[in-house]
Amino acid sequence: MSEVSTGQKQLRENAIGEATAAAYGPRGFLATGLALLSICIALFLVWQTVSSLLIIFAGVLFSAFLDAAARAMALVVRLNRIWRLTFVLLLLAAAVGLGLVWGAGKLPEQTRLLLKVMDTQFDILQRHLLSYGVDLLGPEWGRDFAQWLVSDQGRFFSHAQLVLGGASSFLAGVLVIVFLGILFAFDPTSHRESLVMLAKPPYRGRTRAVMNEMGNVLRLWFVGQLIRIILMTLCVWVALYLIGLPGPFVLGLQAGLSNFVPYLGPILAAIPIALVAMPLGGSLLIWAVVIYTIIQSIEGYVIGPLIQRQAVEIPPAWTLVAIVLLGALFGVMGIALAMPLVAVGRVAIIRFYVEDYLGDDRGRAFNKGPSQMGAA
């Protein structure tokens, strides 16, 4: 009996060995090679179309904002979701129209005045640097911000082509983002399910739950950023108006929009304020810088964390790393979308990798808030 069982065991091991060899034979290596080639091609296609993918993600972000507005309106208006979204779009269109009508008469003049002041200050700064032997801006630097409107026809037309090309690309991108956001917002379920179907049936419930959590994170993040931008714009606008700085609304608007890029944006926003205040005297310059610093500190260390804590908490170092890397790889769009990309990427890594693949349930402690906010 022992010899028979030993022989059967040997035959079984030989069969397993032959099956393993067949699996890792020429066909197995060919399948592995084709899989790696497919992954490389997919990564290459993603790299080549990354600008379009960022525009699509911006459309998703805009749809998250529309959905958040419709959800908030449900607390005061008893209408179905389609009518609420329609009402939100009408309100946005009216606000944009009123802003354009109001800004058409004031913004160009304020902007022209600010550019003229900044141009003069750059000339003064360059002369001071040259007196110390430092040519920081270089001999080819065009310090004249009004050079777009010079009388030289060749330069004018070259600048006009550049401006028109950039404006048309920007307008096309904005229109795509708006229409994608509207389409996603009006029918989020079918768009989500079309992605959920790509997962195996046993994992579709989990995939759907994680995508819902990503939607919650995007909604809360976008609404939080919008509140911060509005508060910062109003505070800086009123403060600069009270101390008598020219163009306070334009300076306040750029200070508010700069908060869309954490850490780096507020620092860069201080430069135009300082340049505009420089020719008005040292005391006004100090007042402008101090007031902006106080407002920005309160917003960055008190108001901002209180608002964003409801969405997602990301370590500041990782946020700055993401901004630098995505900005270097993808330019302005990478910088603008760095924070929401990191937010949803963090959710995906914690849920799919840390919890599902590694089996570590402690990942739930890193993102409790948004996961308890309900489905998208």
Short mmCIF file of C-alpha atoms in Angstrom, two decimals:
data_model
loop_
_atom_site.label_atom_id
_atom_site.label_comp_id
_atom_site.label_asym_id
_atom_site.label_seq_id
_atom_site.Cartn_x
_atom_site.Cartn_y
_atom_site.Cartn_z
CA MET A 1 0.00 0.00 0.00
CA SER A 2 2.79 2.39 0.85
CA GLU A 3 4.54 1.78 -2.48
CA VAL A 4 1.27 2.39 -4.39
CA SER A 5 0.50 5.59 -2.48
CA THR A 6 4.06 6.76 -2.99
CA GLY A 7 3.77 6.13 -6.72
CA GLN A 8 0.47 7.97 -6.95
CA LYS A 9 1.95 10.89 -5.05
CA GLN A 10 4.90 10.97 -7.43
CA LEU A 11 2.59 10.90 -10.45
CA ARG A 12 0.53 13.75 -8.98
CA GLU A 13 3.65 15.85 -8.39
CA ASN A 14 4.83 15.17 -11.92
CA ALA A 15 1.45 16.28 -13.30
CA ILE A 16 1.58 19.47 -11.27
CA GLY A 17 5.10 20.14 -12.48
CA GLU A 18 4.12 19.60 -16.10
CA ALA A 19 1.13 21.93 -15.72
CA THR A 20 3.33 24.58 -14.14
CA ALA A 21 5.90 24.25 -16.90
CA ALA A 22 3.17 24.55 -19.50
CA ALA A 23 1.81 27.65 -17.83
CA TYR A 24 5.22 29.29 -17.75
CA GLY A 25 6.30 27.93 -21.10
CA PRO A 26 6.39 29.92 -24.36
CA ARG A 27 2.68 30.68 -24.21
CA GLY A 28 2.92 31.87 -20.61
CA PHE A 29 5.84 34.16 -21.40
CA LEU A 30 3.99 35.43 -24.48
CA ALA A 31 0.90 36.24 -22.40
CA THR A 32 3.02 38.01 -19.80
CA GLY A 33 4.83 39.99 -22.46
CA LEU A 34 1.58 41.03 -24.12
CA ALA A 35 0.16 42.11 -20.75
CA LEU A 36 3.22 44.26 -20.03
CA LEU A 37 3.09 45.71 -23.54
CA SER A 38 -0.58 46.57 -23.08
CA ILE A 39 0.18 48.31 -19.78
CA CYS A 40 3.00 50.31 -21.39
CA ILE A 41 0.75 51.34 -24.31
CA ALA A 42 -2.01 52.36 -21.90
CA LEU A 43 0.42 54.47 -19.85
CA PHE A 44 1.76 56.07 -23.02
CA LEU A 45 -1.75 56.93 -24.22
CA VAL A 46 -2.61 58.39 -20.82
CA TRP A 47 0.57 60.50 -20.91
CA GLN A 48 -0.21 61.78 -24.42
CA THR A 49 -3.81 62.64 -23.55
CA VAL A 50 -3.20 63.93 -20.03
CA SER A 51 -4.36 67.47 -20.87
CA SER A 52 -7.68 66.11 -22.13
CA LEU A 53 -7.98 63.88 -19.06
CA LEU A 54 -7.42 66.90 -16.81
CA ILE A 55 -10.18 68.77 -18.64
CA ILE A 56 -12.49 65.78 -18.12
CA PHE A 57 -11.60 65.73 -14.43
CA ALA A 58 -12.34 69.46 -14.24
CA GLY A 59 -15.76 68.70 -15.74
CA VAL A 60 -16.31 66.09 -13.03
CA LEU A 61 -15.31 68.67 -10.43
CA PHE A 62 -17.78 71.18 -11.85
CA SER A 63 -20.53 68.55 -11.81
CA ALA A 64 -19.72 67.91 -8.14
CA PHE A 65 -20.26 71.61 -7.46
CA LEU A 66 -23.60 71.60 -9.32
CA ASP A 67 -24.70 68.53 -7.39
CA ALA A 68 -23.72 70.14 -4.09
CA ALA A 69 -25.72 73.26 -4.96
CA ALA A 70 -28.75 71.15 -5.91
CA ARG A 71 -28.49 69.19 -2.65
CA ALA A 72 -28.32 72.41 -0.63
CA MET A 73 -31.34 73.80 -2.47
CA ALA A 74 -33.33 70.69 -1.52
CA LEU A 75 -33.38 71.98 2.06
CA VAL A 76 -35.44 75.04 1.10
CA VAL A 77 -37.12 74.13 -2.22
CA ARG A 78 -39.41 71.12 -2.64
CA LEU A 79 -38.57 70.24 -6.25
CA ASN A 80 -37.14 67.17 -7.90
CA ARG A 81 -33.44 67.03 -8.65
CA ILE A 82 -33.70 67.93 -12.36
CA TRP A 83 -35.59 71.15 -11.64
CA ARG A 84 -33.20 72.08 -8.86
CA LEU A 85 -30.20 71.62 -11.16
CA THR A 86 -31.93 73.72 -13.81
CA PHE A 87 -32.57 76.48 -11.28
CA VAL A 88 -28.92 76.36 -10.17
CA LEU A 89 -27.74 76.72 -13.78
CA LEU A 90 -30.07 79.68 -14.34
CA LEU A 91 -28.75 81.38 -11.20
CA LEU A 92 -25.15 80.80 -12.30
CA ALA A 93 -25.87 82.15 -15.77
CA ALA A 94 -27.51 85.25 -14.29
CA ALA A 95 -24.60 85.81 -11.91
CA VAL A 96 -22.05 85.46 -14.71
CA GLY A 97 -24.06 87.81 -16.94
CA LEU A 98 -24.33 90.47 -14.23
CA GLY A 99 -20.63 90.10 -13.45
CA LEU A 100 -19.69 90.61 -17.08
CA VAL A 101 -21.95 93.65 -17.43
CA TRP A 102 -20.64 95.19 -14.22
CA GLY A 103 -17.00 94.27 -14.88
CA ALA A 104 -16.98 95.47 -18.49
CA GLY A 105 -17.09 99.06 -17.30
CA LYS A 106 -14.73 98.83 -14.33
CA LEU A 107 -12.29 95.96 -14.66
CA PRO A 108 -10.51 97.12 -17.86
CA GLU A 109 -9.75 100.55 -16.42
CA GLN A 110 -8.58 99.15 -13.08
CA THR A 111 -6.49 96.49 -14.79
CA ARG A 112 -4.87 99.05 -17.12
CA LEU A 113 -4.03 101.27 -14.15
CA LEU A 114 -2.54 98.38 -12.17
CA LEU A 115 -0.43 97.21 -15.12
CA LYS A 116 0.90 100.73 -15.61
CA VAL A 117 1.84 101.01 -11.93
CA MET A 118 3.49 97.56 -11.92
CA ASP A 119 5.39 98.40 -15.11
CA THR A 120 6.80 101.54 -13.47
CA GLN A 121 7.79 99.64 -10.33
CA PHE A 122 9.59 96.97 -12.36
CA ASP A 123 11.61 99.72 -14.06
CA ILE A 124 12.54 101.20 -10.68
CA LEU A 125 13.42 97.75 -9.31
CA GLN A 126 15.61 97.00 -12.30
CA ARG A 127 17.49 100.31 -11.94
CA HIS A 128 18.15 99.61 -8.24
CA LEU A 129 19.44 96.14 -9.06
CA LEU A 130 21.68 97.46 -11.84
CA SER A 131 23.19 99.97 -9.42
CA TYR A 132 24.42 96.97 -7.42
CA GLY A 133 25.58 95.13 -10.52
CA VAL A 134 22.68 92.68 -10.55
CA ASP A 135 20.79 92.26 -13.83
CA LEU A 136 18.01 90.09 -12.45
CA LEU A 137 15.53 90.58 -15.27
CA GLY A 138 18.04 90.27 -18.12
CA PRO A 139 18.61 92.52 -21.15
CA GLU A 140 15.82 90.88 -23.17
CA TRP A 141 13.16 91.20 -20.49
CA GLY A 142 10.16 93.19 -21.62
CA ARG A 143 9.24 95.16 -18.54
CA ASP A 144 6.60 97.14 -20.37
CA PHE A 145 3.32 95.35 -19.67
CA ALA A 146 1.63 97.60 -22.19
CA GLN A 147 3.79 96.24 -25.02
CA TRP A 148 0.76 94.26 -26.21
CA LEU A 149 -0.65 97.55 -27.44
CA VAL A 150 2.48 99.06 -29.06
CA SER A 151 2.38 100.78 -32.42
CA ASP A 152 4.86 98.36 -34.01
CA GLN A 153 2.56 96.43 -36.35
CA GLY A 154 4.74 93.32 -36.56
CA ARG A 155 4.97 92.98 -32.81
CA PHE A 156 1.30 93.83 -32.43
CA PHE A 157 0.15 91.13 -34.83
CA SER A 158 2.47 88.52 -33.33
CA HIS A 159 1.10 89.28 -29.89
CA ALA A 160 -2.44 89.35 -31.27
CA GLN A 161 -2.02 85.87 -32.76
CA LEU A 162 -0.64 84.58 -29.47
CA VAL A 163 -3.47 86.15 -27.49
CA LEU A 164 -6.18 84.95 -29.87
CA GLY A 165 -4.75 81.42 -29.95
CA GLY A 166 -4.52 81.23 -26.18
CA ALA A 167 -7.95 82.79 -25.72
CA SER A 168 -9.58 80.36 -28.16
CA SER A 169 -7.96 77.35 -26.47
CA PHE A 170 -8.99 78.63 -23.05
CA LEU A 171 -12.57 79.29 -24.19
CA ALA A 172 -12.82 75.84 -25.78
CA GLY A 173 -11.55 74.21 -22.59
CA VAL A 174 -14.02 76.17 -20.46
CA LEU A 175 -16.94 75.22 -22.70
CA VAL A 176 -15.97 71.53 -22.59
CA ILE A 177 -15.69 71.66 -18.79
CA VAL A 178 -19.08 73.37 -18.46
CA PHE A 179 -20.93 70.99 -20.78
CA LEU A 180 -19.28 67.92 -19.28
CA GLY A 181 -20.20 69.13 -15.80
CA ILE A 182 -23.81 69.66 -16.84
CA LEU A 183 -24.06 66.23 -18.49
CA PHE A 184 -22.47 64.46 -15.51
CA ALA A 185 -24.63 66.36 -13.02
CA PHE A 186 -27.94 65.61 -14.74
CA ASP A 187 -27.27 61.87 -15.05
CA PRO A 188 -24.58 60.82 -12.54
CA THR A 189 -25.87 57.29 -12.01
CA SER A 190 -25.50 56.05 -15.58
CA HIS A 191 -22.03 57.57 -15.92
CA ARG A 192 -20.93 56.01 -12.66
CA GLU A 193 -22.40 52.61 -13.50
CA SER A 194 -20.63 52.59 -16.86
CA LEU A 195 -17.35 52.62 -14.91
CA VAL A 196 -18.55 50.23 -12.22
CA MET A 197 -19.31 47.62 -14.93
CA LEU A 198 -15.58 47.42 -15.70
CA ALA A 199 -15.01 45.73 -12.33
CA LYS A 200 -15.77 42.07 -11.66
CA PRO A 201 -19.32 41.47 -10.33
CA PRO A 202 -18.18 40.61 -6.76
CA TYR A 203 -16.28 43.93 -6.55
CA ARG A 204 -18.89 46.22 -8.08
CA GLY A 205 -20.55 47.07 -4.79
CA ARG A 206 -17.24 48.08 -3.26
CA THR A 207 -16.27 50.07 -6.37
CA ARG A 208 -19.60 51.90 -6.31
CA ALA A 209 -19.18 52.77 -2.62
CA VAL A 210 -15.65 54.13 -3.16
CA MET A 211 -16.79 56.21 -6.14
CA ASN A 212 -19.60 57.63 -4.01
CA GLU A 213 -17.04 58.58 -1.39
CA MET A 214 -14.90 60.25 -4.05
CA GLY A 215 -17.95 62.26 -5.11
CA ASN A 216 -18.48 63.38 -1.52
CA VAL A 217 -14.86 64.46 -1.24
CA LEU A 218 -15.03 66.47 -4.48
CA ARG A 219 -18.28 68.17 -3.47
CA LEU A 220 -17.04 69.18 -0.04
CA TRP A 221 -13.64 70.25 -1.34
CA PHE A 222 -15.05 72.43 -4.13
CA VAL A 223 -17.66 74.09 -1.91
CA GLY A 224 -15.01 74.72 0.73
CA GLN A 225 -12.67 76.29 -1.82
CA LEU A 226 -15.47 78.49 -3.16
CA ILE A 227 -16.27 79.76 0.33
CA ARG A 228 -12.60 80.51 0.97
CA ILE A 229 -12.21 82.36 -2.34
CA ILE A 230 -15.29 84.52 -1.72
CA LEU A 231 -14.27 85.38 1.85
CA MET A 232 -10.70 86.20 0.85
CA THR A 233 -11.80 88.36 -2.08
CA LEU A 234 -14.24 90.37 0.03
CA CYS A 235 -11.85 90.87 2.94
CA VAL A 236 -8.88 91.97 0.82
CA TRP A 237 -11.10 94.14 -1.38
CA VAL A 238 -12.59 96.03 1.58
CA ALA A 239 -9.25 96.33 3.40
CA LEU A 240 -7.36 97.71 0.39
CA TYR A 241 -10.23 100.06 -0.40
CA LEU A 242 -10.17 101.47 3.15
CA ILE A 243 -6.43 102.21 3.05
CA GLY A 244 -6.78 103.89 -0.36
CA LEU A 245 -4.97 101.46 -2.65
CA PRO A 246 -5.91 101.79 -6.36
CA GLY A 247 -7.72 98.89 -8.04
CA PRO A 248 -8.80 97.20 -4.81
CA PHE A 249 -11.32 94.87 -6.44
CA VAL A 250 -8.85 93.44 -8.97
CA LEU A 251 -6.24 92.96 -6.24
CA GLY A 252 -8.82 91.35 -3.96
CA LEU A 253 -10.04 89.06 -6.75
CA GLN A 254 -6.55 87.81 -7.59
CA ALA A 255 -5.87 87.31 -3.88
CA GLY A 256 -9.04 85.25 -3.53
CA LEU A 257 -8.42 83.14 -6.64
CA SER A 258 -4.85 82.49 -5.50
CA ASN A 259 -6.24 80.35 -2.67
CA PHE A 260 -7.12 77.74 -5.27
CA VAL A 261 -3.39 76.88 -5.18
CA PRO A 262 -2.43 76.30 -1.52
CA TYR A 263 0.81 77.70 -0.06
CA LEU A 264 2.25 79.02 -3.33
CA GLY A 265 -0.78 81.02 -4.52
CA PRO A 266 -1.12 83.37 -1.52
CA ILE A 267 2.60 84.18 -1.65
CA LEU A 268 2.44 85.09 -5.33
CA ALA A 269 -0.73 87.13 -4.75
CA ALA A 270 1.18 89.43 -2.38
CA ILE A 271 3.53 90.59 -5.16
CA PRO A 272 0.98 92.69 -7.14
CA ILE A 273 -0.30 94.24 -3.92
CA ALA A 274 3.21 95.25 -2.89
CA LEU A 275 4.06 96.62 -6.36
CA VAL A 276 0.91 98.76 -6.47
CA ALA A 277 1.53 100.10 -2.95
CA MET A 278 5.23 100.93 -3.49
CA PRO A 279 4.81 104.28 -5.32
CA LEU A 280 2.33 105.50 -2.69
CA GLY A 281 4.89 105.60 0.09
CA GLY A 282 6.59 103.33 2.57
CA SER A 283 3.88 103.59 5.20
CA LEU A 284 1.12 102.55 2.79
CA LEU A 285 3.30 99.70 1.53
CA ILE A 286 3.77 98.43 5.06
CA TRP A 287 0.07 98.78 5.81
CA ALA A 288 -0.90 96.90 2.65
CA VAL A 289 1.53 94.04 3.24
CA VAL A 290 0.69 93.74 6.94
CA ILE A 291 -3.08 93.78 6.35
CA TYR A 292 -2.80 91.19 3.57
CA THR A 293 -0.57 89.01 5.74
CA ILE A 294 -3.01 89.17 8.66
CA ILE A 295 -6.03 88.36 6.47
CA GLN A 296 -4.19 85.54 4.73
CA SER A 297 -2.92 84.11 8.04
CA ILE A 298 -6.41 84.07 9.55
CA GLU A 299 -7.80 82.45 6.42
CA GLY A 300 -4.97 79.96 6.06
CA TYR A 301 -4.61 78.89 9.69
CA VAL A 302 -8.15 79.28 11.06
CA ILE A 303 -10.91 79.50 8.45
CA GLY A 304 -9.36 77.24 5.81
CA PRO A 305 -8.63 74.26 8.08
CA LEU A 306 -12.11 74.50 9.66
CA ILE A 307 -13.73 74.36 6.21
CA GLN A 308 -11.50 71.73 4.60
CA ARG A 309 -11.57 69.47 7.66
CA GLN A 310 -15.08 68.46 6.59
CA ALA A 311 -13.76 67.20 3.25
CA VAL A 312 -10.32 65.66 3.55
CA GLU A 313 -7.20 66.32 5.57
CA ILE A 314 -3.98 65.96 3.59
CA PRO A 315 -0.56 66.51 5.18
CA PRO A 316 0.82 69.89 4.03
CA ALA A 317 4.08 68.39 2.78
CA TRP A 318 2.27 65.96 0.46
CA THR A 319 0.09 68.79 -0.80
CA LEU A 320 3.13 70.88 -1.71
CA VAL A 321 4.86 67.90 -3.32
CA ALA A 322 1.77 67.22 -5.44
CA ILE A 323 1.56 70.86 -6.56
CA VAL A 324 5.24 70.95 -7.55
CA LEU A 325 5.19 67.59 -9.38
CA LEU A 326 1.88 68.07 -11.19
CA GLY A 327 2.82 71.64 -12.06
CA ALA A 328 6.14 70.52 -13.55
CA LEU A 329 4.48 67.70 -15.50
CA PHE A 330 1.22 69.28 -16.65
CA GLY A 331 1.59 73.04 -16.24
CA VAL A 332 -1.13 75.36 -15.00
CA MET A 333 -3.87 72.71 -15.17
CA GLY A 334 -1.77 70.38 -13.03
CA ILE A 335 -1.28 73.09 -10.41
CA ALA A 336 -4.97 74.07 -10.39
CA LEU A 337 -6.21 70.48 -10.05
CA ALA A 338 -3.46 69.15 -7.78
CA MET A 339 -5.52 69.31 -4.59
CA PRO A 340 -8.69 67.54 -5.81
CA LEU A 341 -6.58 64.94 -7.64
CA VAL A 342 -4.66 64.20 -4.46
CA ALA A 343 -7.93 64.08 -2.50
CA VAL A 344 -9.61 61.46 -4.70
CA GLY A 345 -6.34 59.58 -5.23
CA ARG A 346 -5.93 59.35 -1.48
CA VAL A 347 -9.41 57.85 -1.12
CA ALA A 348 -8.68 55.28 -3.85
CA ILE A 349 -5.33 54.27 -2.32
CA ILE A 350 -6.74 53.92 1.21
CA ARG A 351 -9.84 51.99 0.18
CA PHE A 352 -8.54 49.75 -2.60
CA TYR A 353 -4.90 49.26 -1.60
CA VAL A 354 -4.59 49.73 2.17
CA GLU A 355 -7.92 48.19 3.18
CA ASP A 356 -8.76 45.72 0.39
CA TYR A 357 -5.33 44.57 -0.79
CA LEU A 358 -3.29 44.88 2.41
CA GLY A 359 -6.25 44.07 4.67
CA ASP A 360 -5.47 46.96 7.03
CA ASP A 361 -8.70 48.39 8.45
CA ARG A 362 -6.80 51.20 10.13
CA GLY A 363 -7.06 53.09 6.83
CA ARG A 364 -10.59 54.07 7.83
CA ALA A 365 -9.17 56.29 10.56
CA PHE A 366 -7.54 58.52 7.96
CA ASN A 367 -10.73 59.51 6.19
CA LYS A 368 -13.75 59.23 8.46
CA GLY A 369 -15.59 62.39 7.49
CA PRO A 370 -16.45 62.01 3.82
CA SER A 371 -17.16 58.28 4.05
CA GLN A 372 -20.06 59.00 6.37
CA MET A 373 -21.67 61.64 4.18
CA GLY A 374 -23.82 59.32 2.07
CA ALA A 375 -23.91 58.35 -1.59
CA ALA A 376 -23.20 60.68 -4.47
#
